[in-house]
Structure formats: structure tokens, C-alpha cells
mmCIF file of C-alpha atoms in Angstrom:
data_model
loop_
_atom_site.group_PDB
_atom_site.id
_atom_site.type_symbol
_atom_site.label_atom_id
_atom_site.label_comp_id
_atom_site.label_asym_id
_atom_site.label_seq_id
_atom_site.Cartn_x
_atom_site.Cartn_y
_atom_site.Cartn_z
ATOM 1 C CA MET A 1 134.123 121.316 102.905
ATOM 2 C CA SER A 2 137.581 121.196 101.294
ATOM 3 C CA ALA A 3 139.796 124.296 100.543
ATOM 4 C CA LYS A 4 139.746 123.729 97.187
ATOM 5 C CA ARG A 5 135.787 123.754 97.173
ATOM 6 C CA ASN A 6 135.616 126.936 98.877
ATOM 7 C CA LEU A 7 137.877 128.348 96.611
ATOM 8 C CA ARG A 8 135.684 127.474 93.734
ATOM 9 C CA ILE A 9 132.597 128.882 95.573
ATOM 10 C CA SER A 10 134.193 132.233 96.165
ATOM 11 C CA ALA A 11 135.324 132.388 92.636
ATOM 12 C CA ILE A 12 131.516 132.035 91.466
ATOM 13 C CA GLN A 13 130.370 134.519 93.735
ATOM 14 C CA ASN A 14 132.838 136.971 92.998
ATOM 15 C CA LEU A 15 131.894 136.384 89.202
ATOM 16 C CA LYS A 16 128.343 137.037 90.135
ATOM 17 C CA ASN A 17 129.128 140.288 92.070
ATOM 18 C CA LYS A 18 131.026 141.483 89.230
ATOM 19 C CA ILE A 19 128.556 141.182 86.597
ATOM 20 C CA LEU A 20 126.150 142.616 88.925
ATOM 21 C CA ASN A 21 128.297 145.462 89.575
ATOM 22 C CA THR A 22 129.624 146.434 85.611
ATOM 23 C CA PHE A 23 126.342 145.770 84.114
ATOM 24 C CA GLY A 24 123.616 146.350 86.622
ATOM 25 C CA LEU A 25 121.834 143.035 86.048
ATOM 26 C CA SER A 26 118.713 141.910 87.503
ATOM 27 C CA PRO A 27 118.582 138.742 89.785
ATOM 28 C CA GLY A 28 116.635 137.280 87.077
ATOM 29 C CA HIS A 29 118.814 137.557 83.899
ATOM 30 C CA PRO A 30 119.969 134.850 81.951
ATOM 31 C CA TRP A 31 123.708 135.595 82.711
ATOM 32 C CA LEU A 32 123.019 135.536 86.288
ATOM 33 C CA VAL A 33 120.775 132.246 85.954
ATOM 34 C CA ALA A 34 123.880 131.071 84.053
ATOM 35 C CA ALA A 35 125.987 131.748 86.843
ATOM 36 C CA HIS A 36 123.776 130.233 89.338
ATOM 37 C CA ARG A 37 123.661 126.916 87.390
ATOM 38 C CA MET A 38 127.577 126.852 87.071
ATOM 39 C CA ARG A 39 127.904 127.249 90.795
ATOM 40 C CA ARG A 40 125.426 124.574 91.490
ATOM 41 C CA ARG A 41 127.330 122.301 89.275
ATOM 42 C CA MET A 42 130.692 123.052 90.660
ATOM 43 C CA ILE A 43 129.831 122.445 94.204
ATOM 44 C CA GLY A 44 127.320 119.546 93.776
ATOM 45 C CA ILE A 45 124.312 120.874 95.076
ATOM 46 C CA ASP A 46 121.934 118.903 92.964
ATOM 47 C CA GLU A 47 123.856 115.927 92.908
ATOM 48 C CA GLY A 48 123.770 116.091 97.004
ATOM 49 C CA ILE A 49 120.093 116.545 96.757
ATOM 50 C CA ARG A 50 119.690 113.597 94.668
ATOM 51 C CA GLU A 51 121.921 111.228 96.365
ATOM 52 C CA ARG A 52 120.610 112.250 100.038
ATOM 53 C CA TYR A 53 117.583 111.602 99.077
ATOM 54 C CA LEU A 54 117.609 108.202 97.253
ATOM 55 C CA ALA A 55 119.800 107.104 100.187
ATOM 56 C CA SER A 56 116.752 108.006 102.521
ATOM 57 C CA VAL A 57 114.062 106.508 101.182
ATOM 58 C CA THR A 58 112.413 102.827 100.195
ATOM 59 C CA VAL A 59 109.686 104.009 97.943
ATOM 60 C CA PRO A 60 111.413 106.594 95.723
ATOM 61 C CA LYS A 61 109.028 109.238 94.375
ATOM 62 C CA LEU A 62 109.640 112.238 91.703
ATOM 63 C CA HIS A 63 107.798 115.159 91.878
ATOM 64 C CA ILE A 64 108.333 117.060 88.405
ATOM 65 C CA GLY A 65 107.247 120.884 87.899
ATOM 66 C CA GLY A 66 106.159 121.683 91.257
ATOM 67 C CA GLY A 67 108.106 124.931 91.897
ATOM 68 C CA PRO A 68 108.734 125.824 95.165
ATOM 69 C CA ARG A 69 106.067 123.417 96.417
ATOM 70 C CA HIS A 70 107.492 120.910 97.925
ATOM 71 C CA LEU A 71 105.929 117.327 98.642
ATOM 72 C CA ASP A 72 107.030 115.465 101.735
ATOM 73 C CA GLY A 73 108.727 112.206 100.994
ATOM 74 C CA TRP A 74 109.351 113.284 97.221
ATOM 75 C CA LEU A 75 112.336 114.463 95.419
ATOM 76 C CA ASN A 76 111.220 117.547 94.415
ATOM 77 C CA ALA A 77 112.559 118.555 90.657
ATOM 78 C CA ASP A 78 112.248 121.827 88.605
ATOM 79 C CA ILE A 79 113.871 123.981 86.008
ATOM 80 C CA ALA A 80 113.942 126.472 88.301
ATOM 81 C CA LEU A 81 116.614 127.235 90.652
ATOM 82 C CA LEU A 82 115.196 126.633 94.021
ATOM 83 C CA PRO A 83 116.893 126.100 97.651
ATOM 84 C CA GLY A 84 116.199 122.322 98.336
ATOM 85 C CA VAL A 85 114.414 121.266 94.796
ATOM 86 C CA LEU A 86 116.431 119.599 92.270
ATOM 87 C CA GLN A 87 117.236 121.609 89.093
ATOM 88 C CA MET A 88 116.252 119.710 86.300
ATOM 89 C CA ASP A 89 115.234 120.326 82.676
ATOM 90 C CA ALA A 90 112.134 117.904 82.211
ATOM 91 C CA THR A 91 112.919 118.183 78.142
ATOM 92 C CA ARG A 92 116.031 116.557 78.504
ATOM 93 C CA PRO A 93 117.555 113.406 79.997
ATOM 94 C CA PHE A 94 116.840 112.910 83.517
ATOM 95 C CA PRO A 95 119.860 112.455 85.968
ATOM 96 C CA PHE A 96 118.651 109.199 87.038
ATOM 97 C CA ALA A 97 119.490 105.647 86.323
ATOM 98 C CA ASP A 98 116.899 103.363 84.713
ATOM 99 C CA GLY A 99 114.171 102.061 86.994
ATOM 100 C CA THR A 100 114.792 104.446 90.115
ATOM 101 C CA PHE A 101 111.371 105.462 91.054
ATOM 102 C CA ASP A 102 108.182 103.855 92.176
ATOM 103 C CA TYR A 103 105.950 106.901 91.449
ATOM 104 C CA VAL A 104 106.156 110.162 89.274
ATOM 105 C CA PHE A 105 104.109 113.091 89.913
ATOM 106 C CA THR A 106 103.465 116.107 87.622
ATOM 107 C CA GLU A 107 100.859 118.776 88.136
ATOM 108 C CA HIS A 108 99.785 121.445 85.724
ATOM 109 C CA MET A 109 103.377 121.197 84.180
ATOM 110 C CA ILE A 110 102.874 119.362 80.862
ATOM 111 C CA GLU A 111 101.015 122.096 79.327
ATOM 112 C CA HIS A 112 103.877 124.227 79.495
ATOM 113 C CA ILE A 113 106.258 122.488 77.005
ATOM 114 C CA PRO A 114 105.514 121.632 73.157
ATOM 115 C CA PHE A 115 103.789 118.438 72.787
ATOM 116 C CA GLU A 116 106.673 116.783 71.124
ATOM 117 C CA ALA A 117 108.937 117.766 74.089
ATOM 118 C CA ALA A 118 106.297 116.331 76.420
ATOM 119 C CA ILE A 119 106.347 112.769 74.580
ATOM 120 C CA TRP A 120 109.943 112.812 75.385
ATOM 121 C CA MET A 121 109.435 113.704 78.941
ATOM 122 C CA LEU A 122 106.783 110.855 79.482
ATOM 123 C CA ARG A 123 109.408 108.413 77.898
ATOM 124 C CA GLU A 124 111.990 109.646 80.134
ATOM 125 C CA CYS A 125 109.477 109.282 83.014
ATOM 126 C CA HIS A 126 108.640 105.571 81.808
ATOM 127 C CA ARG A 127 112.562 105.077 81.525
ATOM 128 C CA VAL A 128 113.281 105.941 85.624
ATOM 129 C CA LEU A 129 110.085 104.308 86.860
ATOM 130 C CA LYS A 130 110.573 100.594 88.208
ATOM 131 C CA SER A 131 108.531 97.852 86.367
ATOM 132 C CA GLY A 132 104.892 98.340 87.635
ATOM 133 C CA GLY A 133 105.831 101.642 88.723
ATOM 134 C CA ILE A 134 102.885 104.444 88.191
ATOM 135 C CA ILE A 135 102.911 108.250 86.892
ATOM 136 C CA ARG A 136 100.119 110.689 87.641
ATOM 137 C CA VAL A 137 99.635 113.458 85.305
ATOM 138 C CA THR A 138 97.583 116.303 86.310
ATOM 139 C CA THR A 139 96.911 119.222 83.874
ATOM 140 C CA PRO A 140 94.439 121.639 82.608
ATOM 141 C CA ASN A 141 91.374 119.996 80.658
ATOM 142 C CA LEU A 142 90.607 121.005 77.171
ATOM 143 C CA ALA A 143 87.158 119.651 77.335
ATOM 144 C CA ALA A 144 86.323 121.697 80.422
ATOM 145 C CA ILE A 145 87.862 124.866 78.875
ATOM 146 C CA VAL A 146 86.021 124.594 75.882
ATOM 147 C CA GLY A 147 82.818 123.652 77.176
ATOM 148 C CA LEU A 148 82.855 127.045 78.666
ATOM 149 C CA TYR A 149 81.833 128.334 75.238
ATOM 150 C CA GLY A 150 78.013 127.778 74.953
ATOM 151 C CA ASN A 151 74.669 129.238 76.015
ATOM 152 C CA ASN A 152 73.716 127.009 78.843
ATOM 153 C CA GLN A 153 76.252 126.901 81.048
ATOM 154 C CA THR A 154 75.849 125.281 84.259
ATOM 155 C CA GLN A 155 76.289 126.972 87.580
ATOM 156 C CA ARG A 156 79.798 125.420 88.111
ATOM 157 C CA GLN A 157 80.779 126.559 84.645
ATOM 158 C CA GLN A 158 79.594 130.124 85.461
ATOM 159 C CA ASP A 159 81.479 130.300 89.199
ATOM 160 C CA TYR A 160 84.600 128.928 87.334
ATOM 161 C CA LEU A 161 84.279 131.685 84.665
ATOM 162 C CA HIS A 162 83.856 134.472 86.780
ATOM 163 C CA TRP A 163 86.384 133.679 89.233
ATOM 164 C CA PHE A 164 88.800 132.813 86.318
ATOM 165 C CA CYS A 165 88.057 136.242 84.736
ATOM 166 C CA GLN A 166 88.051 138.436 87.828
ATOM 167 C CA THR A 167 91.015 136.745 89.002
ATOM 168 C CA PHE A 168 93.418 136.469 85.894
ATOM 169 C CA LEU A 169 91.864 139.225 83.385
ATOM 170 C CA PRO A 170 90.736 141.542 85.698
ATOM 171 C CA ASP A 171 90.824 144.374 82.793
ATOM 172 C CA ARG A 172 88.727 142.361 80.446
ATOM 173 C CA PRO A 173 85.120 141.399 80.024
ATOM 174 C CA ILE A 174 83.894 138.283 81.736
ATOM 175 C CA THR A 175 83.464 136.032 78.655
ATOM 176 C CA PRO A 176 84.240 132.580 77.687
ATOM 177 C CA ALA A 177 86.377 133.867 74.956
ATOM 178 C CA ASN A 178 88.694 135.514 76.924
ATOM 179 C CA ALA A 179 89.126 132.589 79.312
ATOM 180 C CA ILE A 180 89.481 130.194 76.633
ATOM 181 C CA ASN A 181 92.234 132.297 74.995
ATOM 182 C CA ALA A 182 93.968 132.706 78.000
ATOM 183 C CA MET A 183 94.348 129.228 78.793
ATOM 184 C CA PHE A 184 95.806 128.886 75.573
ATOM 185 C CA ARG A 185 97.901 132.026 75.482
ATOM 186 C CA GLN A 186 99.295 133.021 79.180
ATOM 187 C CA TRP A 187 101.427 131.360 81.655
ATOM 188 C CA GLY A 188 103.863 130.053 78.772
ATOM 189 C CA HIS A 189 101.030 127.140 77.866
ATOM 190 C CA GLN A 190 102.226 125.130 74.573
ATOM 191 C CA PHE A 191 99.698 122.460 74.607
ATOM 192 C CA VAL A 192 96.106 121.828 76.227
ATOM 193 C CA TYR A 193 95.341 118.358 76.328
ATOM 194 C CA ASP A 194 91.909 116.524 76.671
ATOM 195 C CA GLU A 195 91.810 113.124 78.065
ATOM 196 C CA GLY A 196 92.028 111.078 74.893
ATOM 197 C CA THR A 197 95.253 112.958 73.702
ATOM 198 C CA LEU A 198 96.979 112.657 77.276
ATOM 199 C CA SER A 199 95.994 108.862 77.313
ATOM 200 C CA SER A 200 97.303 108.597 73.811
ATOM 201 C CA ALA A 201 100.660 110.343 74.715
ATOM 202 C CA LEU A 202 100.893 108.179 77.735
ATOM 203 C CA SER A 203 100.485 105.161 75.280
ATOM 204 C CA VAL A 204 103.020 106.292 72.879
ATOM 205 C CA ALA A 205 105.579 106.821 75.857
ATOM 206 C CA GLY A 206 105.302 103.333 77.018
ATOM 207 C CA PHE A 207 102.653 103.206 79.392
ATOM 208 C CA ALA A 208 99.671 101.364 79.871
ATOM 209 C CA GLY A 209 96.314 100.867 81.532
ATOM 210 C CA ALA A 210 95.758 104.756 81.777
ATOM 211 C CA CYS A 211 92.903 105.769 84.059
ATOM 212 C CA ARG A 212 91.378 108.862 85.248
ATOM 213 C CA TYR A 213 90.857 110.390 88.770
ATOM 214 C CA GLU A 214 89.180 112.982 90.478
ATOM 215 C CA LEU A 215 91.856 115.546 91.814
ATOM 216 C CA MET A 216 93.311 114.164 95.388
ATOM 217 C CA GLN A 217 91.999 110.947 94.859
ATOM 218 C CA SER A 218 93.793 107.650 93.394
ATOM 219 C CA GLY A 219 93.880 103.888 93.620
ATOM 220 C CA HIS A 220 97.410 104.259 95.267
ATOM 221 C CA GLN A 221 97.511 105.703 98.648
ATOM 222 C CA GLU A 222 101.252 107.465 97.767
ATOM 223 C CA LEU A 223 99.575 109.490 94.626
ATOM 224 C CA THR A 224 96.192 110.376 97.082
ATOM 225 C CA ASN A 225 96.152 114.580 98.281
ATOM 226 C CA LEU A 226 98.875 115.634 95.829
ATOM 227 C CA GLU A 227 97.443 118.693 93.875
ATOM 228 C CA ASN A 228 97.592 121.938 94.941
ATOM 229 C CA VAL A 229 93.803 122.624 95.364
ATOM 230 C CA GLY A 230 94.039 125.487 97.833
ATOM 231 C CA ARG A 231 95.010 127.720 95.319
ATOM 232 C CA TYR A 232 91.329 127.652 93.586
ATOM 233 C CA PRO A 233 88.114 127.990 95.443
ATOM 234 C CA ALA A 234 86.749 124.778 96.463
ATOM 235 C CA GLY A 235 86.055 122.596 93.364
ATOM 236 C CA LEU A 236 87.224 125.059 90.583
ATOM 237 C CA LEU A 237 90.720 123.543 89.901
ATOM 238 C CA ASP A 238 88.819 119.777 89.792
ATOM 239 C CA PHE A 239 86.494 121.192 87.235
ATOM 240 C CA GLU A 240 89.560 123.001 85.310
ATOM 241 C CA SER A 241 91.897 119.610 85.432
ATOM 242 C CA ILE A 242 92.329 116.277 84.106
ATOM 243 C CA ALA A 243 94.223 113.616 86.569
ATOM 244 C CA LEU A 244 95.513 110.574 84.827
ATOM 245 C CA GLU A 245 97.519 107.596 86.272
ATOM 246 C CA ALA A 246 99.249 104.939 84.035
ATOM 247 C CA ARG A 247 101.633 101.943 84.816
ATOM 248 C CA ARG A 248 104.925 101.249 83.300
#
């Protein structure tokens, strides 16, 4: 590391410490987040993550919005500032050339941005995929969530409803209305998709041949066993979610 780069790192760290000491700010304060982003840009952390990954693989694969969950063999990207993860805002131009990747995967992320921003993101996914490349989008399924509201629930619906409310809404009655409202209003959710709407969004972005798969299953080996099903009891994330694949 050059002396000039060392000086830049030291200057950013001193600025961070000064802000902390002067204003008593928490680590998540927007000023500190901005300082972290400035530091990453100045010392080229994200550029290094990107370039090292692309130089090390023959089949590049982009994982968007996985937070701290790393997928082996993938370039993991997230809006949050995380060690070893490319910091990337998926609602802005992606830092890649056209036709860089063979595969793109995103799980339970697209619902966190407005519909118009999601179309932009999907268009960027289309741009950075190679011709014939595949995108896989997994997201909460509106049909499954709204389907909880009824008098003749299946055992699977009852299991999901009870687990969901007990886990995420422990101070509220276990009712379909509470679960449905939570899916729309909590965790920063902006737009919840059904199969038709997600398929249409992929088509608008330029993709073709949208096809639905069960979680962990795919017609492409590289897209199997990707979803984080272990965070829910067996079968419940599959009940809640929809996974579509489409071709560039």
C-alpha cells in the first residue's frame, strides 16, 4: 500500500473519530455512513472486490441484496456497507460493463424498492447479463399472502399464519389481517408481487420466457439451492415466496 494511500485512509479515520467524539453519533448515523462510503471509494475497496472476483471466475454470477449472506462463487452486492460485499445501490446504474454476467440472483429484495425502481433494476440486470444469461428473482408472493384471508384455511396456511404472527407480531392477535398488513407495511416493503405482475415486469425490462420454480429448484444447476430457506421452518418460506427465472 502506497504512502499516499495510507495518508488518505488515516485522514478518513481521523474524520470519523472526530465526528464521533464531537457529536456523540451512533455508528449507523447518516454522517458516518457517508464517511464509510467515502473511505471505501478513496481506497478502492469496492473496485477491488469487483475486479478480484471477475478475474477469478469463468462464469460470473451476481447476487443482489443478500446482506451479510455470502453465496460462494457469486459476486455478493448490497446497499449496506459490509465486509467482503460490493456496496451497490441497485436503483442506480450498476458498476459493470454490458454483458458481464451469466447469472443474476436476488432474493427477497425487489419488494423493498418502489415498482418503478424495480423496473430500472431489472433493466440494469438485463444490461449486465450476457446474451442468453438468466435472472432468478425470489420475492414474497401476493397470492399466498392474500390467500390467508378466508374461512377455509389449509393446514399449511394455518401453520404459516401462526408461525408468522408468533415470530414477527408477538404482541398482536393471530389473524390474517395482521399478517397481511405486516407483509405490506413492515421491513420497508414497497411493492408485493404476484406471479403475473413479476412476469410482466421482467418482460418490460427485456427478459423473455419467464418460468416459475419451487425454491431451491431450477432448470440451471448454478441457480439451484440458493434461497435462504433455513431462516423459516421447513416449507414455510416456500409457501410465502415466488421464484421466477427469465432469459436475456
